[in-house]
Amino acid sequence: MFPRRRPRTSAVLALTTIFLAQSTIMTSAADGINYDNNDTPASPASLLPDEYEVVTDPLADHSDISVTACRILEDGSQRCSNNRKAAEWRPWPQNAVKNLQVYSNLCEEGTKDWPRALSKASGQWNKKSLGAVGLRINQEECDLRMDKNLTYIDNAIHVVYGSCGTDCCGKADVEYFYNGQNEIVKYSALVRIDRTCFAENGEFYGLQYILCHEMGHAIGLAHDYGVGSCMGWWDDSKKPGNGDVGTLLDLYGDNIAQPGKL
């Protein structure tokens, strides 16, 4: 979805701040599950330069992401909810996001090279995260159909063509399953892209922007209305910004090899 222009707030927000409401522990009235902010690893101070400042914006609008949380009960059945009061966003498990498979059914349509744009966007997230995130592209069979392949793939991101509403070019849906110990056992994301966007001249900048934006949501990035981020206004940048780096390191910094460690 294109974030619409408004006065700059120069704000960056990790999704954990929105959905956990900045509390240390939040208990869902629906199922009595505790969500603990302390489970999110802090990034090593040496990996977070001073200029990478993360500023929260509690009023940020995230209509281009949905969350479904499923609890696996003792009898093996599942209890799922996409109500934000019961389905809080949680980061990918550290071991999963380090080598995260991305399965794409996007196509090269004349001058609109969606697979190349996805590769560029994913490569930027890998580079900006300093090794905390590793997105691995798997180009599957091209499927030009809209809203016909909206399926989750276990422990992976699936990128397909799909509609997402008025004035919308993309959306990210995340789904995770957790056990009675509140441990995530399966996590998936579905990124849908409206292939009718950026029709004029096959604008590659726009293709890369929307894929950078929605892939960012899929791995836990919120809107960033600071200067130079694909998580902000569509004409600001087609690449992640410095604020996004701080968020990624907060979420997944434990994946970065430290001096003296193998």
mmCIF file of C-alpha atoms in Angstrom:
data_model
loop_
_atom_site.group_PDB
_atom_site.id
_atom_site.type_symbol
_atom_site.label_atom_id
_atom_site.label_comp_id
_atom_site.label_asym_id
_atom_site.label_seq_id
_atom_site.Cartn_x
_atom_site.Cartn_y
_atom_site.Cartn_z
ATOM 1 C CA MET A 1 0.000 0.000 0.000
ATOM 2 C CA PHE A 2 1.248 3.479 -0.795
ATOM 3 C CA PRO A 3 1.643 5.516 2.380
ATOM 4 C CA ARG A 4 -0.014 8.819 1.494
ATOM 5 C CA ARG A 5 1.785 12.123 1.859
ATOM 6 C CA ARG A 6 1.430 14.020 5.123
ATOM 7 C CA PRO A 7 3.751 16.326 7.104
ATOM 8 C CA ARG A 8 6.965 14.457 7.867
ATOM 9 C CA THR A 9 7.124 12.881 11.301
ATOM 10 C CA SER A 10 10.638 11.511 10.810
ATOM 11 C CA ALA A 11 9.491 8.487 12.813
ATOM 12 C CA VAL A 12 10.464 4.824 12.699
ATOM 13 C CA LEU A 13 8.470 2.142 14.441
ATOM 14 C CA ALA A 14 9.136 -1.521 15.075
ATOM 15 C CA LEU A 15 5.923 -3.497 14.815
ATOM 16 C CA THR A 16 6.520 -4.880 18.273
ATOM 17 C CA THR A 17 5.957 -1.373 19.617
ATOM 18 C CA ILE A 18 2.571 -1.043 17.919
ATOM 19 C CA PHE A 19 1.099 -4.388 18.749
ATOM 20 C CA LEU A 20 2.605 -4.803 22.203
ATOM 21 C CA ALA A 21 1.653 -1.246 23.126
ATOM 22 C CA GLN A 22 5.081 -0.604 24.639
ATOM 23 C CA SER A 23 4.286 -2.764 27.677
ATOM 24 C CA THR A 24 6.723 -5.256 29.115
ATOM 25 C CA ILE A 25 4.103 -8.029 29.252
ATOM 26 C CA MET A 26 0.693 -8.049 27.604
ATOM 27 C CA THR A 27 -1.871 -10.768 28.377
ATOM 28 C CA SER A 28 -4.571 -11.544 25.853
ATOM 29 C CA ALA A 29 -8.017 -11.740 27.394
ATOM 30 C CA ALA A 30 -8.978 -14.192 24.667
ATOM 31 C CA ASP A 31 -6.573 -16.967 25.554
ATOM 32 C CA GLY A 32 -4.519 -15.880 28.581
ATOM 33 C CA ILE A 33 -1.219 -15.930 26.675
ATOM 34 C CA ASN A 34 1.616 -13.676 27.785
ATOM 35 C CA TYR A 35 3.648 -11.731 25.245
ATOM 36 C CA ASP A 36 6.962 -10.659 26.672
ATOM 37 C CA ASN A 37 8.951 -7.863 25.057
ATOM 38 C CA ASN A 38 12.039 -9.239 26.745
ATOM 39 C CA ASP A 39 11.985 -12.144 24.302
ATOM 40 C CA THR A 40 13.160 -9.739 21.603
ATOM 41 C CA PRO A 41 16.979 -9.720 21.624
ATOM 42 C CA ALA A 42 18.764 -6.412 22.018
ATOM 43 C CA SER A 43 21.342 -5.599 19.380
ATOM 44 C CA PRO A 44 24.983 -5.346 20.469
ATOM 45 C CA ALA A 45 25.805 -1.685 21.053
ATOM 46 C CA SER A 46 28.922 -1.992 18.915
ATOM 47 C CA LEU A 47 26.755 -2.929 15.910
ATOM 48 C CA LEU A 48 24.417 0.039 16.214
ATOM 49 C CA PRO A 49 26.101 3.296 15.114
ATOM 50 C CA ASP A 50 24.969 6.485 16.843
ATOM 51 C CA GLU A 51 23.252 7.820 13.730
ATOM 52 C CA TYR A 52 20.936 4.782 13.577
ATOM 53 C CA GLU A 53 18.286 6.170 15.900
ATOM 54 C CA VAL A 54 14.903 4.469 16.252
ATOM 55 C CA VAL A 55 12.021 6.799 17.152
ATOM 56 C CA THR A 56 8.565 5.392 17.863
ATOM 57 C CA ASP A 57 5.340 6.637 16.276
ATOM 58 C CA PRO A 58 2.385 5.016 18.116
ATOM 59 C CA LEU A 59 -0.118 6.529 15.656
ATOM 60 C CA ALA A 60 1.400 4.862 12.579
ATOM 61 C CA ASP A 61 -1.148 3.228 10.261
ATOM 62 C CA HIS A 62 -0.395 -0.340 9.154
ATOM 63 C CA SER A 63 -3.365 -1.333 7.050
ATOM 64 C CA ASP A 64 -1.035 -3.206 4.669
ATOM 65 C CA ILE A 65 -0.191 -5.984 7.128
ATOM 66 C CA SER A 66 -2.299 -8.602 8.888
ATOM 67 C CA VAL A 67 -1.380 -11.038 11.665
ATOM 68 C CA THR A 68 -2.825 -14.485 12.382
ATOM 69 C CA ALA A 69 -1.704 -16.339 15.523
ATOM 70 C CA CYS A 70 -2.527 -20.016 16.042
ATOM 71 C CA ARG A 71 -2.124 -21.820 19.350
ATOM 72 C CA ILE A 72 -1.512 -25.577 19.165
ATOM 73 C CA LEU A 73 -3.566 -27.229 21.912
ATOM 74 C CA GLU A 74 -2.631 -30.364 23.842
ATOM 75 C CA ASP A 75 -4.886 -32.540 21.686
ATOM 76 C CA GLY A 76 -3.119 -31.307 18.538
ATOM 77 C CA SER A 77 -5.938 -29.046 17.402
ATOM 78 C CA GLN A 78 -5.324 -25.400 16.572
ATOM 79 C CA ARG A 79 -6.951 -22.239 17.829
ATOM 80 C CA CYS A 80 -6.347 -19.288 15.516
ATOM 81 C CA SER A 81 -7.178 -15.609 15.675
ATOM 82 C CA ASN A 82 -6.512 -12.561 13.530
ATOM 83 C CA ASN A 83 -8.033 -10.219 16.095
ATOM 84 C CA ARG A 84 -5.273 -7.823 17.125
ATOM 85 C CA LYS A 85 -6.268 -8.234 20.807
ATOM 86 C CA ALA A 86 -5.429 -11.933 20.608
ATOM 87 C CA ALA A 87 -3.012 -12.058 17.669
ATOM 88 C CA GLU A 88 -0.039 -9.928 18.600
ATOM 89 C CA TRP A 89 2.786 -9.533 16.117
ATOM 90 C CA ARG A 90 5.955 -11.390 17.098
ATOM 91 C CA PRO A 91 9.314 -11.528 15.297
ATOM 92 C CA TRP A 92 10.507 -14.481 13.268
ATOM 93 C CA PRO A 93 12.575 -17.015 15.240
ATOM 94 C CA GLN A 94 16.248 -16.088 15.034
ATOM 95 C CA ASN A 95 17.274 -19.374 13.398
ATOM 96 C CA ALA A 96 14.566 -19.032 10.722
ATOM 97 C CA VAL A 97 15.239 -15.472 9.580
ATOM 98 C CA LYS A 98 18.987 -16.086 9.212
ATOM 99 C CA ASN A 99 18.330 -18.280 6.180
ATOM 100 C CA LEU A 100 14.788 -17.369 5.162
ATOM 101 C CA GLN A 101 13.478 -18.936 1.973
ATOM 102 C CA VAL A 102 11.441 -16.696 -0.342
ATOM 103 C CA TYR A 103 9.303 -18.452 -2.962
ATOM 104 C CA SER A 104 8.215 -16.208 -5.820
ATOM 105 C CA ASN A 105 5.555 -16.717 -8.490
ATOM 106 C CA LEU A 106 6.154 -13.256 -9.963
ATOM 107 C CA CYS A 107 6.771 -12.867 -13.690
ATOM 108 C CA GLU A 108 8.786 -10.843 -16.128
ATOM 109 C CA GLU A 109 6.144 -8.934 -18.090
ATOM 110 C CA GLY A 110 7.812 -7.093 -20.937
ATOM 111 C CA THR A 111 9.557 -4.120 -19.333
ATOM 112 C CA LYS A 112 8.103 -4.978 -15.913
ATOM 113 C CA ASP A 113 10.712 -7.321 -14.472
ATOM 114 C CA TRP A 114 9.150 -8.242 -11.133
ATOM 115 C CA PRO A 115 11.590 -11.114 -10.334
ATOM 116 C CA ARG A 116 14.580 -8.792 -10.775
ATOM 117 C CA ALA A 117 12.913 -6.158 -8.585
ATOM 118 C CA LEU A 118 12.317 -8.772 -5.868
ATOM 119 C CA SER A 119 15.942 -9.888 -6.055
ATOM 120 C CA LYS A 120 17.148 -6.289 -5.759
ATOM 121 C CA ALA A 121 14.830 -5.510 -2.846
ATOM 122 C CA SER A 122 15.718 -8.669 -0.933
ATOM 123 C CA GLY A 123 19.407 -8.090 -1.519
ATOM 124 C CA GLN A 124 19.100 -4.631 0.007
ATOM 125 C CA TRP A 125 17.500 -6.040 3.167
ATOM 126 C CA ASN A 126 20.269 -8.635 3.439
ATOM 127 C CA LYS A 127 22.945 -5.987 3.014
ATOM 128 C CA LYS A 128 21.387 -3.425 5.353
ATOM 129 C CA SER A 129 20.843 -5.968 8.132
ATOM 130 C CA LEU A 130 24.610 -6.611 8.346
ATOM 131 C CA GLY A 131 23.961 -10.353 8.171
ATOM 132 C CA ALA A 132 21.108 -10.527 10.704
ATOM 133 C CA VAL A 133 18.622 -11.393 7.937
ATOM 134 C CA GLY A 134 19.249 -13.680 4.980
ATOM 135 C CA LEU A 135 16.517 -13.730 2.331
ATOM 136 C CA ARG A 136 17.062 -16.547 -0.216
ATOM 137 C CA ILE A 137 15.067 -16.191 -3.448
ATOM 138 C CA ASN A 138 13.559 -19.285 -5.081
ATOM 139 C CA GLN A 139 11.982 -18.402 -8.440
ATOM 140 C CA GLU A 140 9.024 -20.713 -8.952
ATOM 141 C CA GLU A 141 6.744 -21.018 -11.997
ATOM 142 C CA CYS A 142 5.425 -17.697 -13.254
ATOM 143 C CA ASP A 143 1.734 -17.234 -12.368
ATOM 144 C CA LEU A 144 0.064 -14.104 -13.740
ATOM 145 C CA ARG A 145 -3.276 -14.802 -12.080
ATOM 146 C CA MET A 146 -4.464 -12.380 -9.410
ATOM 147 C CA ASP A 147 -5.671 -13.807 -6.075
ATOM 148 C CA LYS A 148 -5.342 -17.417 -7.248
ATOM 149 C CA ASN A 149 -2.247 -18.537 -5.350
ATOM 150 C CA LEU A 150 -2.697 -16.965 -1.912
ATOM 151 C CA THR A 151 -1.116 -19.769 0.088
ATOM 152 C CA TYR A 152 1.296 -19.859 3.003
ATOM 153 C CA ILE A 153 4.470 -21.926 2.770
ATOM 154 C CA ASP A 154 5.794 -23.243 6.074
ATOM 155 C CA ASN A 155 8.669 -21.189 7.504
ATOM 156 C CA ALA A 156 9.031 -19.136 4.328
ATOM 157 C CA ILE A 157 7.788 -16.025 2.546
ATOM 158 C CA HIS A 158 5.534 -16.589 -0.478
ATOM 159 C CA VAL A 159 5.350 -13.705 -2.983
ATOM 160 C CA VAL A 160 2.444 -13.725 -5.442
ATOM 161 C CA TYR A 161 0.128 -11.463 -7.412
ATOM 162 C CA GLY A 162 -2.951 -10.373 -5.511
ATOM 163 C CA SER A 163 -5.252 -7.441 -4.865
ATOM 164 C CA CYS A 164 -5.324 -5.627 -1.542
ATOM 165 C CA GLY A 165 -7.927 -2.867 -1.788
ATOM 166 C CA THR A 166 -8.296 0.713 -3.014
ATOM 167 C CA ASP A 167 -5.095 2.723 -3.555
ATOM 168 C CA CYS A 168 -3.086 -0.366 -2.637
ATOM 169 C CA CYS A 169 -0.224 -2.010 -4.527
ATOM 170 C CA GLY A 170 0.892 -4.545 -1.951
ATOM 171 C CA LYS A 171 0.177 -6.220 1.376
ATOM 172 C CA ALA A 172 1.994 -8.565 3.766
ATOM 173 C CA ASP A 173 0.183 -11.199 5.842
ATOM 174 C CA VAL A 174 2.027 -13.112 8.561
ATOM 175 C CA GLU A 175 0.938 -16.284 10.320
ATOM 176 C CA TYR A 176 2.594 -18.176 13.158
ATOM 177 C CA PHE A 177 1.867 -21.216 15.317
ATOM 178 C CA TYR A 178 2.977 -21.588 18.939
ATOM 179 C CA ASN A 179 2.776 -24.307 21.588
ATOM 180 C CA GLY A 180 1.746 -24.353 25.242
ATOM 181 C CA GLN A 181 5.173 -23.036 26.244
ATOM 182 C CA ASN A 182 4.558 -19.965 24.047
ATOM 183 C CA GLU A 183 7.325 -21.108 21.667
ATOM 184 C CA ILE A 184 6.873 -20.411 17.964
ATOM 185 C CA VAL A 185 7.041 -23.688 16.047
ATOM 186 C CA LYS A 186 6.051 -22.435 12.581
ATOM 187 C CA TYR A 187 6.082 -18.984 10.969
ATOM 188 C CA SER A 188 5.086 -17.938 7.460
ATOM 189 C CA ALA A 189 4.393 -14.796 5.467
ATOM 190 C CA LEU A 190 2.393 -14.108 2.322
ATOM 191 C CA VAL A 191 3.232 -11.037 0.254
ATOM 192 C CA ARG A 192 0.725 -10.066 -2.416
ATOM 193 C CA ILE A 193 1.561 -7.581 -5.151
ATOM 194 C CA ASP A 194 -0.893 -5.882 -7.523
ATOM 195 C CA ARG A 195 0.677 -6.387 -10.946
ATOM 196 C CA THR A 196 -1.355 -3.534 -12.435
ATOM 197 C CA CYS A 197 0.659 -0.973 -10.474
ATOM 198 C CA PHE A 198 3.399 1.023 -12.191
ATOM 199 C CA ALA A 199 1.981 0.312 -15.648
ATOM 200 C CA GLU A 200 3.508 3.383 -17.260
ATOM 201 C CA ASN A 201 6.881 2.573 -18.841
ATOM 202 C CA GLY A 202 7.322 -0.407 -16.517
ATOM 203 C CA GLU A 203 8.847 1.862 -13.899
ATOM 204 C CA PHE A 204 11.487 -0.317 -12.214
ATOM 205 C CA TYR A 205 11.905 2.118 -9.333
ATOM 206 C CA GLY A 206 8.263 1.567 -8.376
ATOM 207 C CA LEU A 207 8.541 -2.213 -8.649
ATOM 208 C CA GLN A 208 11.549 -2.303 -6.357
ATOM 209 C CA TYR A 209 9.956 0.158 -3.937
ATOM 210 C CA ILE A 210 6.766 -1.830 -3.368
ATOM 211 C CA LEU A 211 8.669 -5.103 -2.989
ATOM 212 C CA CYS A 212 11.160 -3.530 -0.588
ATOM 213 C CA HIS A 213 8.216 -2.093 1.388
ATOM 214 C CA GLU A 214 6.167 -5.287 1.694
ATOM 215 C CA MET A 215 9.180 -7.558 2.272
ATOM 216 C CA GLY A 216 10.120 -5.170 5.056
ATOM 217 C CA HIS A 217 6.704 -5.673 6.652
ATOM 218 C CA ALA A 218 7.060 -9.444 6.250
ATOM 219 C CA ILE A 219 10.234 -9.489 8.359
ATOM 220 C CA GLY A 220 9.014 -7.023 10.978
ATOM 221 C CA LEU A 221 9.550 -3.478 9.775
ATOM 222 C CA ALA A 222 6.970 -0.762 10.276
ATOM 223 C CA HIS A 223 6.444 2.446 8.339
ATOM 224 C CA ASP A 224 9.423 4.796 8.454
ATOM 225 C CA TYR A 225 8.633 8.376 7.551
ATOM 226 C CA GLY A 226 12.217 9.455 8.028
ATOM 227 C CA VAL A 227 14.381 10.477 5.101
ATOM 228 C CA GLY A 228 15.400 7.793 2.633
ATOM 229 C CA SER A 229 13.457 4.606 3.449
ATOM 230 C CA CYS A 230 11.339 2.323 1.287
ATOM 231 C CA MET A 231 9.167 1.869 4.385
ATOM 232 C CA GLY A 232 7.950 5.457 3.959
ATOM 233 C CA TRP A 233 6.541 7.456 1.077
ATOM 234 C CA TRP A 234 6.827 5.682 -2.253
ATOM 235 C CA ASP A 235 8.981 8.408 -3.788
ATOM 236 C CA ASP A 236 11.403 8.677 -0.837
ATOM 237 C CA SER A 237 13.558 5.647 -1.608
ATOM 238 C CA LYS A 238 13.553 2.168 -3.085
ATOM 239 C CA LYS A 239 15.957 0.961 -0.362
ATOM 240 C CA PRO A 240 15.847 0.496 3.427
ATOM 241 C CA GLY A 241 16.807 3.486 5.565
ATOM 242 C CA ASN A 242 19.113 3.897 8.539
ATOM 243 C CA GLY A 243 16.209 3.657 10.988
ATOM 244 C CA ASP A 244 15.285 0.273 9.505
ATOM 245 C CA VAL A 245 18.800 -0.955 10.290
ATOM 246 C CA GLY A 246 18.332 -0.201 13.981
ATOM 247 C CA THR A 247 15.034 -2.078 14.056
ATOM 248 C CA LEU A 248 16.490 -5.136 12.306
ATOM 249 C CA LEU A 249 19.390 -5.254 14.731
ATOM 250 C CA ASP A 250 17.007 -4.989 17.671
ATOM 251 C CA LEU A 251 14.932 -7.871 16.341
ATOM 252 C CA TYR A 252 17.583 -10.185 14.914
ATOM 253 C CA GLY A 253 20.995 -8.874 16.023
ATOM 254 C CA ASP A 254 21.886 -12.167 17.710
ATOM 255 C CA ASN A 255 22.386 -13.643 14.221
ATOM 256 C CA ILE A 256 25.437 -11.485 13.594
ATOM 257 C CA ALA A 257 28.710 -13.245 14.325
ATOM 258 C CA GLN A 258 30.634 -11.601 17.152
ATOM 259 C CA PRO A 259 34.438 -11.360 17.366
ATOM 260 C CA GLY A 260 35.827 -14.547 18.846
ATOM 261 C CA LYS A 261 32.705 -16.564 18.045
ATOM 262 C CA LEU A 262 32.270 -19.098 15.274
#
